[in-house]
Coordinates of C-alpha atoms in Angstrom, one line a residue:
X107 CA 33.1 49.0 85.1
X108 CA 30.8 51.3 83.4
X109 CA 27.3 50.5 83.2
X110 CA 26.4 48.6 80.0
X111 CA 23.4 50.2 77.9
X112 CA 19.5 49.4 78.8
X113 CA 19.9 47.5 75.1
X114 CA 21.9 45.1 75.9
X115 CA 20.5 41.7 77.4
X116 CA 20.8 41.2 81.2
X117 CA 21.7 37.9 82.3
X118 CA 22.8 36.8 86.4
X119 CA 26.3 35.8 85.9
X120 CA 26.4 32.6 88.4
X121 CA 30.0 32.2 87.7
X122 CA 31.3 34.6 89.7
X123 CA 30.8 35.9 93.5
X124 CA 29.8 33.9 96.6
X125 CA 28.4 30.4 96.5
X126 CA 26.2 30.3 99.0
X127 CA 24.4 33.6 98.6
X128 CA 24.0 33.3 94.5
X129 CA 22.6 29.6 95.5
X130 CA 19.8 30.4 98.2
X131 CA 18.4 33.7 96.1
X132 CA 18.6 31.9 93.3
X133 CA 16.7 28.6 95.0
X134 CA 14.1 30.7 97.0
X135 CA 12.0 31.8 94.3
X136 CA 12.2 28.7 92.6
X137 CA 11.1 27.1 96.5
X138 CA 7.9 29.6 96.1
X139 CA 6.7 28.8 92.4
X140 CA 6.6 25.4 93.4
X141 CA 5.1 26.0 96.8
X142 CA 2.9 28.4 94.7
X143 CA 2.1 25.1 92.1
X144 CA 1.1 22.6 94.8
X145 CA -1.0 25.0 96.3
X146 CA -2.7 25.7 93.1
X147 CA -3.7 22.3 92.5
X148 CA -5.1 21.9 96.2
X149 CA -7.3 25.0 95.8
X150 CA -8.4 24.0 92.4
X151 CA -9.3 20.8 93.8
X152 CA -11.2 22.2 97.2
X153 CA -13.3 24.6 94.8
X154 CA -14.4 21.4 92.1
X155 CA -14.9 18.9 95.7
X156 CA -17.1 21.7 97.3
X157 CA -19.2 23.0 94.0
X158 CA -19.0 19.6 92.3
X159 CA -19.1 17.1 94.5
X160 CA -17.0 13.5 94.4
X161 CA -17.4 12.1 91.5
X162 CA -16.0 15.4 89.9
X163 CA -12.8 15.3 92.1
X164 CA -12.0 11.6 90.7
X165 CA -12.5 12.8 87.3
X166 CA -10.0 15.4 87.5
X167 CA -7.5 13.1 89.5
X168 CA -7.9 10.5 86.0
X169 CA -7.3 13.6 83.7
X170 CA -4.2 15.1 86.1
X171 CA -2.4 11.6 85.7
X172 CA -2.6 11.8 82.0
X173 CA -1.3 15.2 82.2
X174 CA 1.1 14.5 84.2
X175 CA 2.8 11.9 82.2
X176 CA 3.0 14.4 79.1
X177 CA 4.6 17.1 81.2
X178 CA 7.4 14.1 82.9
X179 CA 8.7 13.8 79.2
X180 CA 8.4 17.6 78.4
X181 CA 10.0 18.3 81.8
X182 CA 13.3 16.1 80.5
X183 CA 13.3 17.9 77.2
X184 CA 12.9 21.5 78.6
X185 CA 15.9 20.7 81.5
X186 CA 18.2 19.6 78.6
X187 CA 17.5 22.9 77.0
X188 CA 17.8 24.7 80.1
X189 CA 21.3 23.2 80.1
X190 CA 21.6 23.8 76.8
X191 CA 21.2 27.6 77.5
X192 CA 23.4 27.4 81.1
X193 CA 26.7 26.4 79.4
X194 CA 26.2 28.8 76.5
X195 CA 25.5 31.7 78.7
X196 CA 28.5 30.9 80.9
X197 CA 30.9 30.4 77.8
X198 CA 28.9 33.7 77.6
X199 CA 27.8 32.8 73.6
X200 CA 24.8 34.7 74.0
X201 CA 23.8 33.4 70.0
X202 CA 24.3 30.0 71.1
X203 CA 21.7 30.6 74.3
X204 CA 19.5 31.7 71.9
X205 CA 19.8 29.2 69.1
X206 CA 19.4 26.3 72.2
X207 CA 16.0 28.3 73.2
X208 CA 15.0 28.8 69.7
X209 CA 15.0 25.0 69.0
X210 CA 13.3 24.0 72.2
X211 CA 10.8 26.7 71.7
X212 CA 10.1 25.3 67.5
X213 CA 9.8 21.4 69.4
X214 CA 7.7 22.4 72.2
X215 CA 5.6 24.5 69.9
X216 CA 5.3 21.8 67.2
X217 CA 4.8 18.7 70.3
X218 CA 2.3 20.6 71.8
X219 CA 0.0 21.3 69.2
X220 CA -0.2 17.4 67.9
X221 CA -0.5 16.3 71.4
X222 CA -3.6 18.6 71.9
X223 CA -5.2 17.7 68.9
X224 CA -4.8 13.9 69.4
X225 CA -5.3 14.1 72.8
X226 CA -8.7 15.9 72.3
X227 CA -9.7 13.3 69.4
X228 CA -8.4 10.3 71.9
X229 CA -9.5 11.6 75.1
X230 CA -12.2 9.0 75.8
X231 CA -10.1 5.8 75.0
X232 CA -7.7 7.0 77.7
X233 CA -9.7 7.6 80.5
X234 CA -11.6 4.1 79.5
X235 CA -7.5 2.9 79.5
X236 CA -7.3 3.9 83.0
X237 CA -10.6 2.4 84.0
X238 CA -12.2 5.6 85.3
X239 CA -15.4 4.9 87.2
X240 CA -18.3 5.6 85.5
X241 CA -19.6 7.9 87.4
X242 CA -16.4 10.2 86.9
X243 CA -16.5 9.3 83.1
X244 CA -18.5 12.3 81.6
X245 CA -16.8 15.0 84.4
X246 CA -13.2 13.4 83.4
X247 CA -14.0 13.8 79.5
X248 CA -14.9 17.4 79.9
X249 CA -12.2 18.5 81.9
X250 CA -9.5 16.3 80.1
X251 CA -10.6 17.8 76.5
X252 CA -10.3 21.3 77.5
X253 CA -7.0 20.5 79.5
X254 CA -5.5 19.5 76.6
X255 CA -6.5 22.7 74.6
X256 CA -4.2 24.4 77.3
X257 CA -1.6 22.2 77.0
X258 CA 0.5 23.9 74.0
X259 CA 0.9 27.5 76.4
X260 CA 1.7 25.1 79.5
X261 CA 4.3 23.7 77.5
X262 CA 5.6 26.8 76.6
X263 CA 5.4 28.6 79.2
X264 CA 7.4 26.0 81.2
X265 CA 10.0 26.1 78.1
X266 CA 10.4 29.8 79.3
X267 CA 10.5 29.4 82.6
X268 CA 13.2 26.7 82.9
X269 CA 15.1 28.8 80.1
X270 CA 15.6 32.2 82.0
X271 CA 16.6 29.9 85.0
X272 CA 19.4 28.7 82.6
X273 CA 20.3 32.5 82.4
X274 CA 20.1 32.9 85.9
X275 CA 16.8 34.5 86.1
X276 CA 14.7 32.5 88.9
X277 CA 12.8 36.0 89.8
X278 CA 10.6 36.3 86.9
X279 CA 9.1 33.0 86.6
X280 CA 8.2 33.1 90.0
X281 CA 6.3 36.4 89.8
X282 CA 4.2 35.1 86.5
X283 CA 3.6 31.9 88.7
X284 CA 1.9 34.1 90.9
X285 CA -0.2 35.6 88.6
X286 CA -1.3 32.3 86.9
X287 CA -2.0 30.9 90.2
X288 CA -4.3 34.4 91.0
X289 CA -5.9 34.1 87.7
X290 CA -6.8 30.2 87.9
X291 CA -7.4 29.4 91.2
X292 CA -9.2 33.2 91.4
X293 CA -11.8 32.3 88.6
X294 CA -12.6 28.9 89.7
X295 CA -15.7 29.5 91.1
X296 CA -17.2 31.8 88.8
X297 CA -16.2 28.9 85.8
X298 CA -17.7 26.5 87.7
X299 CA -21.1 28.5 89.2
X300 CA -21.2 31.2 86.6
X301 CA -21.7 34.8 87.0
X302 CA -23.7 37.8 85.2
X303 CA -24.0 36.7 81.4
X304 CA -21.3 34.4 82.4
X305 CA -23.5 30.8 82.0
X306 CA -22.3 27.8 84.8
X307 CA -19.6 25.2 83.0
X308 CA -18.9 22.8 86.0
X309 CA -16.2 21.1 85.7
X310 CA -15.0 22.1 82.2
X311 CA -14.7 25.8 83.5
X312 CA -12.1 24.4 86.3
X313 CA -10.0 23.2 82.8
X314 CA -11.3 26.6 81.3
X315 CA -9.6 29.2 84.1
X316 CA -6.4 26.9 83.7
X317 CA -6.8 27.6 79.7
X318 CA -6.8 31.0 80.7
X319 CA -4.4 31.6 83.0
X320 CA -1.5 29.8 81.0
X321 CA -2.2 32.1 77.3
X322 CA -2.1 35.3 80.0
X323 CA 0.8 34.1 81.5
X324 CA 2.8 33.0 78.3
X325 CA 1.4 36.3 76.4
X326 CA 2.2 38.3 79.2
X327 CA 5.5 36.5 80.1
X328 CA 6.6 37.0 75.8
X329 CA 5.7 41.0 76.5
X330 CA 8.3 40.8 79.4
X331 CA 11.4 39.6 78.0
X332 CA 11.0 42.2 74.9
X333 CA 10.3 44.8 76.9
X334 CA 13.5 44.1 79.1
X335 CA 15.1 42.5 76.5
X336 CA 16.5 39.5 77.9
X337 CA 18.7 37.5 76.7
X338 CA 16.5 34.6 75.4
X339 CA 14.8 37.0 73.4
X340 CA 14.7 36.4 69.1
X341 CA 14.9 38.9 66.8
X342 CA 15.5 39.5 63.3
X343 CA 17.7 36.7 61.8
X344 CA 17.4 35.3 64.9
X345 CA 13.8 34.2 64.3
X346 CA 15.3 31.0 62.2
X347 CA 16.6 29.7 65.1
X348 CA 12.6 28.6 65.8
X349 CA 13.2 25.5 63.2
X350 CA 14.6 23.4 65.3
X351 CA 18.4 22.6 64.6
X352 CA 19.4 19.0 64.1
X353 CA 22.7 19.1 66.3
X354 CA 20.7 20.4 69.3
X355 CA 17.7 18.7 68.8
X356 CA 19.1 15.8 68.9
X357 CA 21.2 16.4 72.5
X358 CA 17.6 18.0 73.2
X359 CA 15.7 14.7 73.0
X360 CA 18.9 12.2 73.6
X361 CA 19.4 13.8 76.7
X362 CA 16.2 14.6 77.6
X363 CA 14.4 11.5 77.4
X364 CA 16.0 10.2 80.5
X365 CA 15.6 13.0 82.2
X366 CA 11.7 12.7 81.6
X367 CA 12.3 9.0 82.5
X368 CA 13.3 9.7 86.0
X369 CA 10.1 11.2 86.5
X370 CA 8.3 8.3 85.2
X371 CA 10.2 6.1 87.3
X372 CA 9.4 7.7 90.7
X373 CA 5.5 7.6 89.5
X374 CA 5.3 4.3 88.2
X375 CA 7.3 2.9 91.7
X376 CA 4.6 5.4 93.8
X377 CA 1.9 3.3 92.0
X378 CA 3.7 0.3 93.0
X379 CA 3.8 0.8 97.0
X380 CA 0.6 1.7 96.7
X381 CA -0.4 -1.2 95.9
X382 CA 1.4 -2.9 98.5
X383 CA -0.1 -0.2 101.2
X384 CA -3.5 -0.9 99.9
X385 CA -3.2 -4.7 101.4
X386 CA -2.9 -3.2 104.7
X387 CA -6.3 -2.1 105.3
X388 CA -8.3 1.7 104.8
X389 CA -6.5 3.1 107.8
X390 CA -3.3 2.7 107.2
X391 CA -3.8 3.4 103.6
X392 CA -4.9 6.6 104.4
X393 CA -2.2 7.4 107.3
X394 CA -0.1 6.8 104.1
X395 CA -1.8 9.2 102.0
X396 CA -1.4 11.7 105.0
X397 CA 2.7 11.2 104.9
X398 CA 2.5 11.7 101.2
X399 CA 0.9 14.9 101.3
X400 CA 3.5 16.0 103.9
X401 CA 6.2 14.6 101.9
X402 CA 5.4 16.7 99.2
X403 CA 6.2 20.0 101.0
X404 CA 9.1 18.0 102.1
X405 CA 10.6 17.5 98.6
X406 CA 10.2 21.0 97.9
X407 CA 13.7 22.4 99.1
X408 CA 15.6 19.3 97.4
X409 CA 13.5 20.3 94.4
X410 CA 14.5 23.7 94.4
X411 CA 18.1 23.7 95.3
X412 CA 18.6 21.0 92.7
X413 CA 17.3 23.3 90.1
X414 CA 20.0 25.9 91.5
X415 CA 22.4 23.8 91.4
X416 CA 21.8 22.7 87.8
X417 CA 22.2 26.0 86.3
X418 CA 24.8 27.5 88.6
X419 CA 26.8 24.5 87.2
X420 CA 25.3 24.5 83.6
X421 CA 27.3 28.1 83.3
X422 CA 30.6 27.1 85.5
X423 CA 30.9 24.5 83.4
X424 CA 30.5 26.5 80.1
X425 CA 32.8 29.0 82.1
X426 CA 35.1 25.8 82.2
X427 CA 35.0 26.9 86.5
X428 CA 35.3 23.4 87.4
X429 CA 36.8 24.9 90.9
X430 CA 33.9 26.5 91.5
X431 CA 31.4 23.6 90.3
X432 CA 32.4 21.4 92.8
X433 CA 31.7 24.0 95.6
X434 CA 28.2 24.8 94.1
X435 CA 27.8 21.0 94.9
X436 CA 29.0 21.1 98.5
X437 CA 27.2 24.2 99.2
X438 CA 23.5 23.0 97.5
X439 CA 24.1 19.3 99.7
X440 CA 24.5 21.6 102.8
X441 CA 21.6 23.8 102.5
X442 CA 19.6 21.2 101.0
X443 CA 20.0 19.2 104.5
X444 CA 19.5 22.2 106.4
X445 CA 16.2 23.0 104.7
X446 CA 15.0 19.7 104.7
X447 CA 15.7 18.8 108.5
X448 CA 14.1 21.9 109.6
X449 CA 10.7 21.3 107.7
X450 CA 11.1 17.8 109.5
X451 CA 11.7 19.2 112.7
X452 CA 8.5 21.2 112.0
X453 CA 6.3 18.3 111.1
X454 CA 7.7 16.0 114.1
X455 CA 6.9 18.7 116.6
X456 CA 3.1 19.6 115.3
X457 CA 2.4 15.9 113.8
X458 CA -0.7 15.3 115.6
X459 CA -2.0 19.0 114.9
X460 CA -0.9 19.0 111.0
X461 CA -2.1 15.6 110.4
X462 CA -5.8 16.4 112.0
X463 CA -6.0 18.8 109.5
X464 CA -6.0 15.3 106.7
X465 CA -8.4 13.7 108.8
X466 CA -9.8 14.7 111.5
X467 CA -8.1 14.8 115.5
X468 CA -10.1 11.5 116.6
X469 CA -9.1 9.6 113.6
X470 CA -7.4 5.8 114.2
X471 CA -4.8 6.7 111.2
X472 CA -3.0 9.8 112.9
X473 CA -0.8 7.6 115.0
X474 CA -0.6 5.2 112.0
X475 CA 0.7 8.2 110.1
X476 CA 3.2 9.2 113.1
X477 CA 4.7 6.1 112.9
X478 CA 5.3 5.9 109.1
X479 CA 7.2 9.7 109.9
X480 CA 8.8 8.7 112.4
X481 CA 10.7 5.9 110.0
X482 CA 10.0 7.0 106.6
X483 CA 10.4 10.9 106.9
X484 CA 13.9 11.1 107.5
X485 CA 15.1 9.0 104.1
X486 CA 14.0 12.7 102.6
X487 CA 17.2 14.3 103.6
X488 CA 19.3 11.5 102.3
X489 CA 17.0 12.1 98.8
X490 CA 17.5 15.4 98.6
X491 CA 22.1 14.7 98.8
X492 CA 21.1 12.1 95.7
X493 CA 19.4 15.2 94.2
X494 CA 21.9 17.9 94.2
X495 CA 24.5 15.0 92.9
X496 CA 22.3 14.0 90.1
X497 CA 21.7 17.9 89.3
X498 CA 25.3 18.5 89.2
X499 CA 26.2 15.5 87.0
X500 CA 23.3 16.0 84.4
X501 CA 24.6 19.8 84.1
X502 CA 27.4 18.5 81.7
X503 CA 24.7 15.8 79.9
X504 CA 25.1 13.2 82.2
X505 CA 21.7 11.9 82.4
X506 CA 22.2 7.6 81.6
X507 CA 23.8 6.8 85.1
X508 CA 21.6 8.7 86.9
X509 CA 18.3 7.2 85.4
X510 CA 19.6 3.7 86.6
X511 CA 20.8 4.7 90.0
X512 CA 17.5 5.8 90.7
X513 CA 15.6 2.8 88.8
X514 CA 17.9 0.3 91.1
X515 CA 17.3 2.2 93.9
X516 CA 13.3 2.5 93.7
X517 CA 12.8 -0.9 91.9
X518 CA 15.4 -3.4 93.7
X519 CA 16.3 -1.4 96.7
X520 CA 12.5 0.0 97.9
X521 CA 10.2 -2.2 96.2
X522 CA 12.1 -5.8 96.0
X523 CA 12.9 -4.8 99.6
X524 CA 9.5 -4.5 100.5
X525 CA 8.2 -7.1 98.4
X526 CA 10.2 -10.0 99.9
X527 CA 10.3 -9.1 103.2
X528 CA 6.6 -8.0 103.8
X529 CA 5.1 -11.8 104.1
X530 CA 7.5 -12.2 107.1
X531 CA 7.7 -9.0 108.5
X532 CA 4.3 -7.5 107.6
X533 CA 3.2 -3.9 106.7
X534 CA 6.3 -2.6 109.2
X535 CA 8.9 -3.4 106.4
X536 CA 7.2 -1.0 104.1
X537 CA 8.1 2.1 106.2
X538 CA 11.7 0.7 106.2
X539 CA 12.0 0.1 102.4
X540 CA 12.1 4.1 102.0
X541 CA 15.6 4.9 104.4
X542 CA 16.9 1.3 103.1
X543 CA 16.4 2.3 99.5
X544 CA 17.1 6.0 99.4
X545 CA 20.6 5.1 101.6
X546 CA 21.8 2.6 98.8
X547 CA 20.6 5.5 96.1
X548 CA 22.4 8.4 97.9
X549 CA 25.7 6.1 98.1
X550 CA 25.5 5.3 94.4
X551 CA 25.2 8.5 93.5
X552 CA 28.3 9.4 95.8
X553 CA 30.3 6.8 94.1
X554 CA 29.2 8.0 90.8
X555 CA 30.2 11.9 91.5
X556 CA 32.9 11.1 93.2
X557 CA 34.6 8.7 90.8
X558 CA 32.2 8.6 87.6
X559 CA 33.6 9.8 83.8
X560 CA 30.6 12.7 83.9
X561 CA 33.4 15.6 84.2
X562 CA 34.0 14.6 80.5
X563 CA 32.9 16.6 77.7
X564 CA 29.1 16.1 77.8
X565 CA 26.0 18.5 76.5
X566 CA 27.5 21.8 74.9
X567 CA 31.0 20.8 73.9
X568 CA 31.7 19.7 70.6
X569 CA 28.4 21.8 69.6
X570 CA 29.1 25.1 71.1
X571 CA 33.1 25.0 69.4
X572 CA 31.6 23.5 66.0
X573 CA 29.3 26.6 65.6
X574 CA 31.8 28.8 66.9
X575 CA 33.0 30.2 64.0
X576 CA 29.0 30.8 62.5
X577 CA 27.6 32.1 66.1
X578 CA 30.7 34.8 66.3
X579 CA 29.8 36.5 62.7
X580 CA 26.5 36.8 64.1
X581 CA 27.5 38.3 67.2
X582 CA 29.6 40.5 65.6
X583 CA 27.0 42.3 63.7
X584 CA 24.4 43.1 66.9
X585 CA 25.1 45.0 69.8
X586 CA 25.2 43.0 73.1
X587 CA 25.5 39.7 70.8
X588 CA 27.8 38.1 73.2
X589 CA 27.9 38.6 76.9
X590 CA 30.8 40.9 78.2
X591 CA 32.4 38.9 81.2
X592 CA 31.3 40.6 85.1
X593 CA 34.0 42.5 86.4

């Protein structure tokens, strides 16, 4: 096949070619932005404990909660869109891709600006909402107000990233990623301390670099897919697809609301056995907060394969490749477990080492910690199987079933578990609440794949065939307005 001209938008067709390949250099850079995330947010936090002190510290801990909240629900919304833009590009409807992006792009855009300005106006009842001490009070407020200035191009920019995943693009979010992470975690210090003419702004330069670093990235992102001219890009006409449409905004927000739920639902039942650890004394609680910060490198390969998974399937499923869907789901459970049991392996066979690095080598909570591995780590791999599932499934819009497997499984399962048994067996039972409860959520969501009514028509469907007819008059008149088919 003849190579198509530099003005037509490029898109990785994951419809086509081997499964396993497509899946892992599609998941890697997605595994590396979010390696490259955490690790912003640890160096961020070294360079306000070190120049700040404490009290600092906490405050931004109060302000990260609140912001991560917002970003659980505009997480959901930007993965329905993302889906949105998956099937579209594998019915390869390049207008519809578009018109999806356009409308998550106009109710990002719109979201995001009222939930700076209120948040700005509001920020001191909420930190007084989640009882932040008051020697964090003053640090919190003027981190959290300039936080929230950022907010619109965080939205945004995550809007773009999860969209040119949904085109098969995982490459060039992870290279922007880097550069917001240089940018922020770079500048830190000179925020914080000043430099030259450049006066000292404590903690509210920490929120300032982060201001910075997401309108580079997002201006510097928007200059990219022009300049390419991907396929997400508006122009022309096109531009009207920014007022959000009322077909898709609704399967945006109908469908993305549990998605953001989910996320809400693992923090709220985190808070939870927290509480319960707490009752156990200071060492164990902070042998638990050494497993946590393991656990989130952990996640990380379940995180990123589901992602793969999600929009390899997103376009099979617009490709109507149902054949090939359910390999994509074979494939992403196999390297998924893979991945995850050779982290473990890592962290079982350094433990002591790793964990000194928490608290110190003499510390009375590293065998603490070992023990809570030993039991808890494991579950991880069984999370990750529930993960690619639920990834597949929400691909076609099945998002209902999912939120309530995982609600049974982290409210009745872990934490009734726990709850009940503790008085009787004491602080033991909590370890064993996290393999009891992720093995009853991994089976659901076998039973659910393997026999649930998500293979019917779900996100695009009805939408994509009932602008059919309006979306091909469009693509007739512009070059490259629908994506030819690989060879």
């Amino acid at each position: 096949m003849a190579t198509p001209p530099k003005t037509r938008p490029q898109a990785r067709d994951l419809t086509s070619g081997p499964i396993g390949r497509t899946l892992l250099l599609f998941a890697l850079p997605t595994l590396g932005a979010n390696v490259l995330q955490s690790l912003n947010g640890s160096i961020n936090a070294i360079w306000i404990g070190r120049l700040l002190g404490e009290s600092a510290l906490a405050a931004t801990s109060n302000a990260n909660l609140v912001m991560f909240l917002m970003f659980s629900l505009g997480f959901g919304f930007g993965m329905a869109a993302t889906i949105l833009v998956g099937q579209s590009m594998g019915a390869r409807d390049i207008v519809g891709a578009r018109r999806a992006f356009g409308t998550a792009m106009g109710l990002f855009t719109i979201v995001s600006v009222v939930i700076a300005v209120a948040g700005w106006l509001l920020a001191p009842h909420l930190l007084r909402l989640l009882s932040t001490p008051p020697a964090a009070q003053a640090f919190a407020l003027a981190y959290l107000r300039v936080i929230f200035l950022a907010l619109p191009p965080m939205f945004l920019g995550l809007m773009i990233s999860m969209a040119l995943r949904g085109t098969g693009d995982s490459i060039t979010p992870f290279w922007f990623m880097i550069l917001n992470v240089a940018i922020d975690a770079g500048l830190n210090p000179f925020f914080i301390r000043g430099f030259g003419p450049l006066p000292p702004l404590g903690i509210a330069g920490s929120a300032m670099t982060t201001l910075i670093a997401n309108y580079v990235v997002l201006i510097g992102v928007t200059i990219y897919i022009y300049a390419r001219n991907l396929p997400i890009r508006l122009r022309g006409s096109e531009w009207r697809f920014l007022l959000p449409d009322p077909a898709l905004l609704r399967v945006i927000v109908v469908k993305g609301l549990p998605m953001g739920l989910q996320m809400l639902v693992m923090s709220f039942s985190a808070l939870v056995m927290i509480g319960l650890v707490n009752r156990a004394g200071v060492e164990t609680t902070a042998a638990y907060g050494v497993a946590q910060q393991l656990w989130t490198y952990v996640q990380m390969p379940a995180m990123a394969i589901g992602a793969a998974v999600s929009a390899m399937a997103a376009q099979n499923i617009g490709a109507r490749r149902w054949d090939r869907v359910g390999r994509i789901t074979t494939v992403g459970v196999a390297v998924n477990v893979a991945m995850t049991a050779a982290i473990l392996l890592v962290i079982f066979v350094s433990d002591h080492a790793t964990m000194a690095l928490f608290v110190g080598r003499g510390s009375p909570a590293i065998p603490i910690a070992i023990h809570i591995q030993k039991i808890a780590s494991w579950s991880f791999i069984l999370f990750g199987i529930t993960l690619v599932l639920f990834a597949t499934v929400r691909a076609n819009g099945a998002v209902f079933a999912p939120l309530l497997i995982l609600a049974f499984g982290v409210f009745v399962a872990r934490i009734a578990f726990a709850w009940a048994l503790m008085p009787r067996f004491g602080t033991e039972v909590l370890w064993w609440s996290f393999p009891f409860g992720s093995s009853i959520t991994a089976v659901m969501a076998v039973l659910y794949y393997r026999y649930g009514n998500w293979r019917a028509r779900g996100l695009v469907g009805a939408t994509i065939e009932a602008e059919a007819a309006q979306d091909q008059a469009s693509a007739d008149g512009e070059a490259g307005g629908r994506l030819n088919p690989a060879a």
